[in-house]
Short mmCIF file of C-alpha atoms and ligand atoms in Angstrom, two decimals:
data_model
loop_
_atom_site.label_atom_id
_atom_site.label_comp_id
_atom_site.label_asym_id
_atom_site.label_seq_id
_atom_site.Cartn_x
_atom_site.Cartn_y
_atom_site.Cartn_z
CA MET A 1 79.48 -22.87 32.98
CA THR A 2 77.37 -25.14 30.77
CA TYR A 3 78.55 -28.75 30.67
CA VAL A 4 79.24 -29.91 27.10
CA ALA A 5 80.23 -33.48 26.35
CA THR A 6 83.16 -33.66 23.95
CA TRP A 7 81.18 -35.66 21.41
CA ALA A 8 78.52 -32.95 21.16
CA THR A 9 81.02 -30.91 19.15
CA GLU A 10 82.33 -33.79 17.02
CA LYS A 11 81.34 -35.09 13.62
CA LEU A 12 79.69 -38.42 14.45
CA ASN A 13 80.01 -41.75 12.67
CA LYS A 14 76.85 -43.42 11.34
CA ASN A 15 76.43 -45.72 14.33
CA GLU A 16 76.44 -42.68 16.59
CA ILE A 17 73.77 -40.95 14.58
CA ALA A 18 71.61 -44.10 14.71
CA LYS A 19 72.13 -44.44 18.48
CA LEU A 20 70.97 -40.84 18.96
CA GLU A 21 67.79 -41.65 17.04
CA LYS A 22 67.04 -44.67 19.19
CA ASP A 23 68.71 -46.24 22.22
CA GLY A 24 70.26 -49.61 21.50
CA LEU A 25 68.34 -51.39 24.25
CA ALA A 26 65.08 -50.24 22.63
CA VAL A 27 65.65 -53.02 20.11
CA PHE A 28 63.63 -55.26 22.42
CA ASP A 29 60.57 -53.09 21.66
CA ASP A 30 61.14 -53.72 17.94
CA PHE A 31 61.29 -57.49 18.02
CA SER A 32 57.59 -58.00 18.56
CA LYS A 33 56.90 -55.78 15.53
CA ILE A 34 59.37 -57.42 13.14
CA ILE A 35 59.58 -61.03 14.30
CA ASN A 36 56.98 -62.30 11.79
CA THR A 37 58.62 -60.49 8.89
CA PRO A 38 60.45 -62.81 6.46
CA TRP A 39 64.19 -62.45 7.07
CA GLU A 40 64.88 -61.24 3.52
CA ASN A 41 62.68 -58.21 4.24
CA ILE A 42 64.50 -57.23 7.46
CA SER A 43 66.47 -54.02 6.92
CA LYS A 44 70.20 -53.97 7.65
CA TYR A 45 69.34 -50.90 9.71
CA TYR A 46 68.59 -53.34 12.53
CA TYR A 47 71.93 -55.14 12.47
CA MET A 48 73.62 -52.63 14.79
CA TYR A 49 70.65 -52.68 17.19
CA PHE A 50 70.59 -56.50 17.24
CA LYS A 51 73.96 -56.33 18.99
CA TYR A 52 72.34 -54.82 22.06
CA ALA A 53 70.32 -58.02 22.35
CA GLY A 54 73.51 -60.10 22.27
CA LEU A 55 73.03 -60.93 18.60
CA THR A 56 75.34 -60.87 15.62
CA VAL A 57 73.93 -61.73 12.23
CA GLN A 58 75.84 -64.84 11.30
CA LYS A 59 77.40 -65.52 7.92
CA PRO A 60 75.99 -66.04 5.36
CA GLN A 61 73.84 -63.07 6.31
CA THR A 62 71.11 -64.19 3.92
CA ASP A 63 70.24 -67.16 6.17
CA GLY A 64 68.71 -65.19 9.04
CA LYS A 65 70.71 -67.01 11.70
CA PHE A 66 72.49 -65.51 14.67
CA MET A 67 75.34 -65.84 17.06
CA LEU A 68 73.65 -65.25 20.41
CA ARG A 69 75.71 -64.39 23.50
CA VAL A 70 74.39 -64.79 27.04
CA LYS A 71 75.78 -62.59 29.82
CA ILE A 72 77.04 -64.51 32.85
CA PRO A 73 78.38 -62.05 35.44
CA ALA A 74 81.37 -63.56 37.31
CA GLY A 75 80.92 -66.65 35.11
CA MET A 76 78.71 -68.29 37.72
CA ILE A 77 75.53 -70.20 36.90
CA THR A 78 73.18 -72.45 38.80
CA VAL A 79 72.47 -76.03 37.81
CA ALA A 80 69.03 -74.98 36.50
CA GLN A 81 70.66 -72.29 34.34
CA ALA A 82 73.25 -74.76 33.04
CA LYS A 83 70.53 -77.24 32.16
CA LEU A 84 68.56 -74.57 30.31
CA LEU A 85 71.66 -73.41 28.41
CA ALA A 86 72.38 -77.00 27.40
CA ASN A 87 68.78 -77.65 26.44
CA LEU A 88 68.64 -74.52 24.28
CA ALA A 89 71.83 -75.58 22.52
CA LEU A 90 70.30 -78.94 21.80
CA ARG A 91 67.05 -77.56 20.42
CA ARG A 92 68.19 -74.42 18.66
CA GLY A 93 71.97 -74.12 18.59
CA GLY A 94 73.06 -77.17 16.60
CA GLY A 95 73.82 -79.19 19.75
CA PHE A 96 76.78 -77.19 21.08
CA LEU A 97 77.80 -73.90 22.65
CA ASP A 98 81.04 -71.96 22.95
CA ILE A 99 82.54 -70.77 26.24
CA THR A 100 83.97 -67.27 25.76
CA THR A 101 87.01 -65.57 27.25
CA ARG A 102 84.68 -63.32 29.29
CA GLN A 103 83.14 -66.18 31.26
CA SER A 104 80.03 -66.24 29.09
CA VAL A 105 78.58 -68.59 26.51
CA GLN A 106 77.49 -68.08 22.95
CA TYR A 107 75.35 -70.01 20.53
CA HIS A 108 75.45 -70.19 16.79
CA ASN A 109 72.69 -70.96 14.28
CA ILE A 110 69.85 -69.38 16.31
CA LYS A 111 67.01 -68.67 13.88
CA PHE A 112 65.45 -65.22 13.65
CA SER A 113 61.94 -66.64 14.02
CA GLU A 114 62.92 -68.31 17.31
CA LEU A 115 64.50 -65.28 18.97
CA LEU A 116 61.59 -64.17 21.16
CA ASP A 117 61.07 -67.65 22.59
CA THR A 118 64.81 -67.97 23.14
CA PHE A 119 65.02 -64.64 25.03
CA SER A 120 62.02 -65.64 27.17
CA GLU A 121 63.55 -68.96 28.15
CA ILE A 122 66.90 -67.36 29.01
CA GLU A 123 65.32 -64.60 31.08
CA ALA A 124 63.02 -67.08 32.84
CA VAL A 125 66.06 -68.65 34.54
CA GLY A 126 67.51 -65.27 35.54
CA LEU A 127 70.03 -64.84 32.73
CA THR A 128 70.03 -62.22 30.00
CA THR A 129 71.42 -61.35 26.61
CA ARG A 130 70.77 -57.60 27.10
CA GLY A 131 74.01 -55.76 26.55
CA ALA A 132 76.01 -58.89 25.80
CA GLU A 133 77.16 -57.00 22.70
CA GLY A 134 76.84 -53.44 21.45
CA ASP A 135 78.30 -50.13 22.61
CA ILE A 136 77.57 -50.77 26.26
CA ASN A 137 79.02 -52.33 29.41
CA ARG A 138 79.71 -55.95 28.60
CA ASN A 139 79.73 -58.93 30.92
CA VAL A 140 81.49 -58.04 34.18
CA ILE A 141 84.16 -60.63 34.86
CA GLY A 142 85.87 -61.77 38.02
CA ASN A 143 87.99 -64.40 39.68
CA PRO A 144 86.70 -67.84 38.56
CA LEU A 145 87.62 -69.06 42.04
CA ALA A 146 85.95 -66.21 43.93
CA GLY A 147 84.94 -67.30 47.41
CA ILE A 148 86.83 -70.58 47.28
CA ASP A 149 90.28 -69.28 46.42
CA LYS A 150 93.30 -69.68 48.68
CA PHE A 151 94.98 -66.78 46.88
CA GLU A 152 92.15 -64.31 47.32
CA CYS A 153 92.28 -61.24 49.54
CA PHE A 154 88.49 -61.43 49.96
CA ASP A 155 85.48 -62.56 47.95
CA ALA A 156 84.73 -59.72 45.52
CA THR A 157 81.60 -61.34 44.06
CA PRO A 158 79.09 -59.15 45.97
CA THR A 159 80.92 -56.04 44.70
CA LEU A 160 81.07 -57.41 41.16
CA MET A 161 77.33 -58.13 41.22
CA LYS A 162 76.60 -54.58 42.38
CA VAL A 163 78.55 -53.26 39.38
CA HIS A 164 76.67 -55.62 37.06
CA THR A 165 73.29 -54.65 38.54
CA PHE A 166 74.05 -50.93 38.36
CA PHE A 167 74.82 -50.99 34.64
CA GLN A 168 72.46 -53.75 33.52
CA GLY A 169 69.69 -52.18 31.43
CA ASN A 170 70.75 -48.69 32.63
CA THR A 171 69.90 -46.41 29.72
CA ASP A 172 72.05 -43.61 31.17
CA TYR A 173 75.01 -45.72 30.03
CA SER A 174 73.70 -47.69 27.07
CA ASN A 175 75.06 -45.29 24.45
CA LEU A 176 78.84 -45.51 24.85
CA PRO A 177 81.30 -44.81 22.03
CA ARG A 178 82.13 -48.54 21.85
CA LYS A 179 82.04 -51.59 24.10
CA PHE A 180 83.24 -51.26 27.69
CA LYS A 181 84.75 -54.13 29.68
CA ILE A 182 85.02 -54.22 33.48
CA SER A 183 86.72 -56.76 35.74
CA VAL A 184 86.41 -56.99 39.53
CA SER A 185 88.66 -59.47 41.30
CA ALA A 186 90.34 -59.67 44.69
CA SER A 187 92.59 -62.55 43.70
CA THR A 188 96.28 -61.89 44.19
CA MET A 189 96.84 -64.00 41.06
CA ASN A 190 95.41 -61.33 38.71
CA SER A 191 92.86 -63.93 37.72
CA ALA A 192 90.58 -61.59 35.76
CA ASN A 193 93.27 -60.30 33.39
CA ALA A 194 93.12 -56.73 34.71
CA GLU A 195 95.47 -55.20 32.12
CA ILE A 196 93.26 -56.01 29.13
CA ASN A 197 90.06 -54.56 30.55
CA ASP A 198 88.83 -51.01 30.02
CA LEU A 199 88.41 -50.75 33.79
CA ALA A 200 89.79 -53.20 36.31
CA PHE A 201 89.50 -53.41 40.06
CA LEU A 202 92.24 -55.55 41.57
CA PRO A 203 93.13 -56.23 45.19
CA ALA A 204 94.97 -53.76 47.40
CA THR A 205 95.24 -52.86 51.05
CA LYS A 206 95.57 -49.43 52.65
CA LYS A 207 96.25 -48.22 56.14
CA ILE A 208 93.91 -45.37 56.97
CA ASN A 209 93.93 -43.82 60.47
CA GLY A 210 95.81 -46.83 61.79
CA GLN A 211 93.35 -49.35 60.38
CA VAL A 212 94.23 -51.62 57.44
CA TYR A 213 91.44 -51.78 54.86
CA LYS A 214 91.03 -54.39 52.13
CA GLY A 215 89.88 -52.91 48.87
CA PHE A 216 90.94 -52.29 45.32
CA ALA A 217 93.55 -50.71 43.13
CA VAL A 218 92.21 -49.35 39.85
CA LYS A 219 93.52 -49.78 36.33
CA VAL A 220 92.04 -48.08 33.26
CA GLY A 221 92.51 -48.19 29.52
CA GLY A 222 93.40 -51.76 28.59
CA GLY A 223 92.22 -53.46 25.44
CA LEU A 224 93.39 -55.58 22.52
CA GLY A 225 92.60 -55.27 18.82
CA ALA A 226 94.61 -53.53 16.11
CA LYS A 227 96.35 -51.29 18.64
CA PRO A 228 96.58 -53.14 21.96
CA TYR A 229 97.07 -51.25 25.22
CA LEU A 230 97.77 -52.41 28.76
CA ALA A 231 95.62 -50.75 31.42
CA GLN A 232 97.40 -48.24 33.66
CA TYR A 233 97.15 -47.74 37.40
CA LEU A 234 95.36 -44.68 38.75
CA ASP A 235 96.72 -43.39 42.04
CA LEU A 236 93.65 -44.54 43.97
CA PHE A 237 92.57 -46.93 46.67
CA VAL A 238 88.89 -47.81 46.47
CA LYS A 239 86.90 -49.48 49.22
CA PRO A 240 84.39 -52.12 48.10
CA SER A 241 81.55 -49.72 49.00
CA GLN A 242 83.02 -47.10 46.61
CA VAL A 243 83.45 -49.38 43.58
CA VAL A 244 80.10 -48.66 41.91
CA LYS A 245 80.63 -44.91 42.32
CA VAL A 246 84.09 -45.13 40.74
CA ALA A 247 82.89 -47.42 37.94
CA GLU A 248 80.05 -45.05 37.15
CA ALA A 249 82.41 -42.06 37.08
CA VAL A 250 84.86 -43.80 34.72
CA VAL A 251 82.06 -44.89 32.40
CA ARG A 252 80.56 -41.40 32.52
CA ILE A 253 83.87 -39.85 31.50
CA TYR A 254 84.07 -42.35 28.66
CA ARG A 255 80.46 -41.75 27.64
CA ASP A 256 80.90 -37.99 27.54
CA HIS A 257 84.46 -37.63 26.28
CA GLY A 258 85.26 -40.86 24.41
CA TYR A 259 85.70 -40.41 20.69
CA ARG A 260 82.67 -40.93 18.46
CA ARG A 261 83.96 -39.87 15.09
CA ASN A 262 86.08 -42.89 14.17
CA ARG A 263 85.09 -46.26 15.69
CA ALA A 264 88.68 -47.47 15.44
CA LYS A 265 89.63 -44.73 17.94
CA ALA A 266 86.57 -44.95 20.14
CA ARG A 267 87.77 -47.17 23.02
CA ILE A 268 88.67 -45.52 26.33
CA LYS A 269 92.34 -46.47 25.84
CA PHE A 270 92.69 -43.73 23.22
CA LEU A 271 91.10 -41.11 25.47
CA LEU A 272 93.42 -42.10 28.32
CA GLU A 273 96.43 -41.91 26.03
CA ASP A 274 95.50 -38.38 24.98
CA TRP A 275 94.54 -37.13 28.43
CA GLY A 276 97.19 -38.95 30.47
CA VAL A 277 96.59 -40.57 33.84
CA ALA A 278 96.83 -37.29 35.82
CA LYS A 279 94.11 -35.46 33.89
CA PHE A 280 91.93 -38.56 33.81
CA THR A 281 92.23 -38.94 37.59
CA ASP A 282 91.44 -35.23 38.14
CA GLU A 283 88.26 -35.57 36.08
CA LEU A 284 87.34 -38.76 37.92
CA LEU A 285 87.73 -37.11 41.33
CA LYS A 286 85.50 -34.24 40.22
CA LEU A 287 82.73 -36.80 39.81
CA THR A 288 83.41 -39.05 42.80
CA GLY A 289 84.64 -36.57 45.37
CA PRO A 290 87.80 -37.33 47.36
CA LEU A 291 89.21 -40.87 47.28
CA ALA A 292 92.27 -42.28 49.03
CA SER A 293 95.54 -42.43 47.13
CA ALA A 294 96.87 -45.85 46.13
CA GLY A 295 97.48 -48.40 48.85
CA GLU A 296 99.63 -51.47 48.69
CA ASN A 297 99.25 -53.47 45.52
CA ILE A 298 99.06 -57.13 46.58
CA THR A 299 98.90 -58.79 43.16
CA THR A 300 101.75 -61.30 43.15
CA SER A 301 101.33 -63.32 39.99
CA TRP A 302 99.07 -64.05 37.02
CA SER A 303 96.88 -67.12 36.61
CA ASN A 304 95.31 -66.12 33.27
CA GLY A 305 92.03 -67.09 34.93
CA LEU A 306 93.00 -70.62 34.00
CA VAL A 307 91.48 -73.15 36.33
CA LEU A 308 92.25 -76.78 35.58
CA GLY A 309 92.40 -80.01 37.53
CA VAL A 310 91.30 -81.03 41.02
CA HIS A 311 92.34 -78.68 43.84
CA PRO A 312 91.44 -78.14 47.48
CA GLN A 313 89.30 -75.09 48.20
CA ARG A 314 89.77 -72.52 50.91
CA GLN A 315 86.95 -74.33 52.73
CA SER A 316 88.39 -77.38 54.37
CA GLY A 317 86.95 -80.67 53.17
CA TYR A 318 85.98 -79.34 49.72
CA SER A 319 87.65 -79.29 46.32
CA TYR A 320 86.86 -77.85 42.94
CA ILE A 321 87.26 -79.57 39.61
CA GLY A 322 88.47 -77.50 36.65
CA VAL A 323 87.52 -79.18 33.41
CA SER A 324 89.48 -78.52 30.24
CA VAL A 325 87.20 -77.79 27.26
CA PRO A 326 89.51 -77.74 24.23
CA THR A 327 88.79 -74.72 21.96
CA GLY A 328 85.94 -73.82 24.34
CA ARG A 329 83.32 -75.68 22.32
CA ILE A 330 81.18 -78.01 24.41
CA ALA A 331 78.38 -80.35 23.33
CA ALA A 332 74.99 -79.66 24.92
CA LYS A 333 74.81 -83.19 26.30
CA ASP A 334 78.20 -82.76 27.99
CA LEU A 335 77.21 -79.49 29.66
CA ALA A 336 74.02 -81.21 30.83
CA GLU A 337 76.14 -84.04 32.23
CA PHE A 338 78.37 -81.63 34.16
CA ALA A 339 75.22 -79.94 35.48
CA LYS A 340 74.05 -83.31 36.79
CA ILE A 341 77.37 -83.86 38.55
CA ALA A 342 77.18 -80.36 40.10
CA GLU A 343 73.61 -81.12 41.20
CA GLN A 344 74.47 -84.47 42.77
CA TYR A 345 77.86 -83.71 44.28
CA GLY A 346 78.35 -79.91 44.29
CA ARG A 347 76.42 -76.89 45.55
CA ASP A 348 74.11 -76.06 42.67
CA GLU A 349 76.85 -74.24 40.80
CA ILE A 350 78.97 -74.34 37.64
CA ARG A 351 81.45 -71.65 36.69
CA PHE A 352 83.30 -70.61 33.55
CA ASP A 353 86.89 -69.33 33.59
CA HIS A 354 88.69 -66.91 31.24
CA SER A 355 90.33 -69.65 29.24
CA GLN A 356 87.19 -71.29 27.85
CA ASN A 357 86.96 -74.00 30.50
CA LEU A 358 84.43 -74.83 33.21
CA LEU A 359 84.67 -75.72 36.85
CA ILE A 360 82.51 -77.41 39.43
CA PRO A 361 83.08 -76.10 42.97
CA PHE A 362 82.23 -77.54 46.38
CA ILE A 363 82.83 -81.23 45.77
CA LYS A 364 83.26 -82.94 49.13
CA ASP A 365 86.72 -84.47 49.37
CA THR A 366 85.02 -87.67 50.45
CA ASP A 367 83.14 -87.76 47.10
CA LEU A 368 86.11 -86.87 44.90
CA ALA A 369 87.11 -90.39 43.92
CA GLU A 370 83.53 -91.21 42.92
CA VAL A 371 83.17 -87.98 40.93
CA VAL A 372 86.38 -88.29 38.92
CA ALA A 373 85.45 -91.89 38.11
CA GLN A 374 82.37 -90.66 36.19
CA PRO A 375 82.57 -91.74 32.52
CA ILE A 376 82.56 -88.15 31.25
CA PHE A 377 86.08 -87.64 32.64
CA GLU A 378 87.35 -90.26 30.21
CA ARG A 379 86.65 -87.68 27.49
CA PHE A 380 87.39 -84.51 29.48
CA SER A 381 90.88 -84.85 30.84
CA LEU A 382 91.60 -83.74 34.38
CA GLU A 383 95.33 -83.83 33.79
CA THR A 384 96.65 -80.37 33.11
CA SER A 385 99.77 -80.86 31.11
CA ARG A 386 98.48 -80.76 27.55
CA PHE A 387 98.74 -77.93 25.04
CA GLN A 388 95.03 -78.50 24.39
CA ASP A 389 94.24 -77.50 27.96
CA TYR A 390 96.16 -74.23 27.80
CA GLY A 391 95.30 -73.14 24.27
CA MET A 392 92.47 -70.81 23.34
CA THR A 393 90.81 -69.89 20.10
CA CYS A 394 88.09 -67.59 18.83
CA THR A 395 85.10 -68.36 16.57
CA GLY A 396 86.84 -67.90 13.22
CA ASN A 397 85.40 -67.97 9.73
CA GLU A 398 82.98 -70.78 10.47
CA TYR A 399 80.55 -68.18 11.85
CA CYS A 400 82.31 -64.82 12.30
CA ASN A 401 81.86 -62.18 9.60
CA LEU A 402 85.21 -60.56 10.37
CA ALA A 403 87.37 -63.68 10.32
CA LEU A 404 90.11 -64.00 7.74
CA THR A 405 90.79 -67.66 8.54
CA SER A 406 89.37 -70.74 10.19
CA THR A 407 90.33 -71.16 13.84
CA LYS A 408 88.78 -73.98 15.88
CA ASP A 409 89.66 -76.77 13.43
CA ILE A 410 93.25 -75.64 12.83
CA SER A 411 93.71 -74.95 16.54
CA ARG A 412 92.51 -78.47 17.44
CA GLN A 413 94.94 -79.97 14.91
CA LEU A 414 97.82 -77.79 16.04
CA LEU A 415 97.41 -78.38 19.78
CA THR A 416 96.96 -82.14 19.31
CA TYR A 417 100.04 -82.17 17.12
CA LEU A 418 102.06 -80.33 19.77
CA ASP A 419 100.78 -82.75 22.43
CA ASP A 420 101.95 -85.63 20.23
CA ASN A 421 105.41 -84.13 19.95
CA PHE A 422 106.16 -82.41 23.26
CA GLN A 423 105.61 -82.95 26.93
CA PHE A 424 106.18 -80.03 29.31
CA GLU A 425 105.22 -79.72 32.92
CA ARG A 426 103.32 -76.59 31.99
CA PRO A 427 102.94 -76.19 28.24
CA VAL A 428 103.29 -72.88 26.50
CA ARG A 429 99.98 -71.15 25.89
CA VAL A 430 99.17 -71.17 22.19
CA ILE A 431 96.29 -68.87 21.23
CA LEU A 432 94.88 -68.59 17.75
CA THR A 433 92.49 -65.90 16.50
CA GLY A 434 90.97 -65.36 13.07
CA CYS A 435 91.74 -61.64 12.76
CA MET A 436 93.43 -58.74 14.53
CA ASN A 437 90.47 -58.25 16.90
CA ALA A 438 92.06 -60.83 19.21
CA CYS A 439 88.81 -62.03 20.81
CA ALA A 440 90.81 -64.95 22.25
CA HIS A 441 93.56 -62.63 23.57
CA ARG A 442 96.33 -63.73 21.25
CA ASN A 443 98.50 -60.75 22.32
CA ILE A 444 99.10 -62.21 25.80
CA ALA A 445 99.89 -65.74 24.63
CA ASP A 446 103.27 -67.39 24.77
CA ILE A 447 102.66 -68.06 21.10
CA GLY A 448 99.98 -65.86 19.58
CA ILE A 449 98.76 -66.79 16.12
CA GLN A 450 96.60 -64.43 14.09
CA GLY A 451 94.75 -65.05 10.84
CA VAL A 452 95.72 -62.64 8.07
CA ALA A 453 94.89 -62.12 4.41
CA ALA A 454 97.53 -63.50 2.04
CA ARG A 455 98.00 -64.73 -1.51
CA ASP A 456 99.94 -67.67 -2.88
CA LYS A 457 102.55 -67.38 -5.63
CA ASN A 458 99.75 -67.44 -8.23
CA ARG A 459 98.12 -64.47 -6.48
CA GLN A 460 95.25 -66.63 -5.26
CA PRO A 461 93.87 -65.85 -1.77
CA ILE A 462 94.98 -68.32 0.90
CA GLU A 463 94.58 -68.64 4.65
CA ALA A 464 97.74 -67.56 6.44
CA PHE A 465 98.86 -66.57 9.92
CA THR A 466 101.31 -64.32 11.69
CA ILE A 467 103.08 -65.59 14.79
CA ALA A 468 104.10 -63.55 17.84
CA ILE A 469 105.91 -64.74 20.96
CA GLY A 470 106.38 -63.77 24.57
CA GLY A 471 103.03 -62.37 25.77
CA THR A 472 102.14 -62.26 29.45
CA LEU A 473 100.23 -60.28 32.06
CA LEU A 474 102.90 -60.92 34.68
CA ASN A 475 104.54 -57.77 36.09
CA ASP A 476 101.86 -55.46 34.65
CA GLY A 477 101.96 -57.19 31.27
CA HIS A 478 103.85 -57.36 28.02
CA PHE A 479 102.33 -58.02 24.60
CA ASN A 480 103.93 -60.68 22.46
CA GLU A 481 106.14 -59.57 19.60
CA ASP A 482 105.68 -60.48 15.97
CA ILE A 483 108.02 -62.79 14.14
CA LYS A 484 108.42 -61.38 10.66
CA GLY A 485 106.42 -62.94 7.82
CA LYS A 486 103.18 -64.79 7.15
CA VAL A 487 102.83 -68.55 7.47
CA PRO A 488 100.45 -70.32 5.05
CA LYS A 489 97.94 -72.59 6.82
CA SER A 490 99.40 -75.60 5.00
CA ILE A 491 102.70 -75.32 6.92
CA LEU A 492 101.51 -73.79 10.19
CA LEU A 493 101.89 -77.03 12.17
CA PRO A 494 105.53 -77.76 11.29
CA VAL A 495 106.49 -74.10 11.69
CA VAL A 496 105.04 -73.95 15.21
CA LYS A 497 106.59 -77.32 15.97
CA ASP A 498 110.01 -75.94 14.98
CA LEU A 499 109.44 -72.92 17.18
CA VAL A 500 108.52 -75.06 20.19
CA SER A 501 111.52 -77.33 19.47
CA VAL A 502 113.87 -74.37 19.74
CA TYR A 503 112.21 -73.41 23.03
CA ALA A 504 112.46 -76.99 24.35
CA GLU A 505 116.14 -77.21 23.44
CA GLN A 506 117.26 -73.82 24.70
CA LYS A 507 115.09 -72.90 27.64
CA HIS A 508 116.36 -72.93 31.20
CA GLU A 509 114.24 -74.41 33.95
CA ASN A 510 110.88 -72.59 34.29
CA GLU A 511 111.82 -70.16 31.52
CA THR A 512 108.87 -68.93 29.47
CA PHE A 513 108.74 -67.35 26.03
CA TYR A 514 108.42 -64.02 27.84
CA ASP A 515 111.78 -64.61 29.54
CA LEU A 516 113.64 -65.66 26.39
FE1 SF4 B 1 85.92 -63.00 14.73
FE2 SF4 B 1 88.30 -61.84 14.73
FE3 SF4 B 1 86.95 -62.06 17.02
FE4 SF4 B 1 87.98 -64.20 15.91
S1 SF4 B 1 89.16 -62.44 16.69
S2 SF4 B 1 85.89 -64.02 16.72
S3 SF4 B 1 87.76 -63.78 13.76
S4 SF4 B 1 86.34 -60.85 15.25
#
């Protein structure tokens, strides 16, 4: 029987037709031809292809400036890479960069004419922007504490890097229906947010022929956006050596059978919903050959990949320092300063977590007092009890074309205001995004705030927000639920304050919004 991919019989959307004409990653061949062209003469035809280079044309689109995202698999960089990232931000990115919720960084204000030099500098230190955006496998994320974590079944970083290497630049899988997000973590704290990834490997054990193996459970089909879905378990146990094979098979199914007619329906979550887990697993096993059925799931809790404060590592005599970066925006000079600390006291390493913070591992316990006395920690708090430390926010209308509202400025005001008014041992997680795309994961927040279009009583457009409460990824996850109505930006702070007041007055000990 001839094999026919589902999409071969579908009416394709315009992006799909363009991707059939030319592979997205081929955009790098185009840059040398178009880089000297004045920006106003660059065709919008390229905008979709730019994504494959990690680029989004920034608003206003007439300026020829870009948001540029760098891929950082597992969120781990060397000191030299951190210094380069900081230096680039200083020279070309307006002096700052943003830490993303997928352990990467992104710049704003990168000029078109400077792109080739920027790519060269990034690739010279072993990093890349290739596939940081576009309809392709995005940055593979993992446990921010991989290898140093007391709550880890084993260090999954080598497996994660094999997945990254397999897909990186692989033109067999560079034309997917939409983006594809993979997480690989062996932390029992679900530290890579498995349920909101398209494909997640999370720790499991399995007794086979009397021997207990450490490996992975598999979840498929998570994702946020207008219609959020939590990933579902497949009845599989996967050894570390089988992970690339399984990841390739899942991505191949998605490539060949994911929907390409309507981009709003193109994520793998919709295919899984239509097929069901049983059919999906049957198709997967046709590609991989036999795999063991599910073992014992050993995930016990959910850390949200949030890594703050000073904590002992698994390695005796060493600690890591998790540094809160409110709203994820960090000045170039501050990143350079943290790189210096990692160089002097750590092991040539800085990491990014899933909550827009950074951490420096392998600080000798004997050096800790000296390190935390560095002047930079007067500005970057190591205490972990502030709303600012737990909040997250996306780019918003400052740079994002899709944003309906501002985000970073209102989030800063809101979280500071809550810190001024409340003190909890562990504050509620307040996440604010500028539209329904939920780049900062507002659906899994205790209080998720989303920018929406609204009009005032004179029918003039205003910035407004919806509020939802009770999100979590504990116990396989639960999305927060909307409170009816839209809140104008002008009264957002007092409204959220009232909400938190009710929580403070009525909650039992350790009760979260999810429990209410
Ligand atoms: Fe832009 Fe919306 Fe994503 Fe925020 S959530 S960065 S506004 S697309």
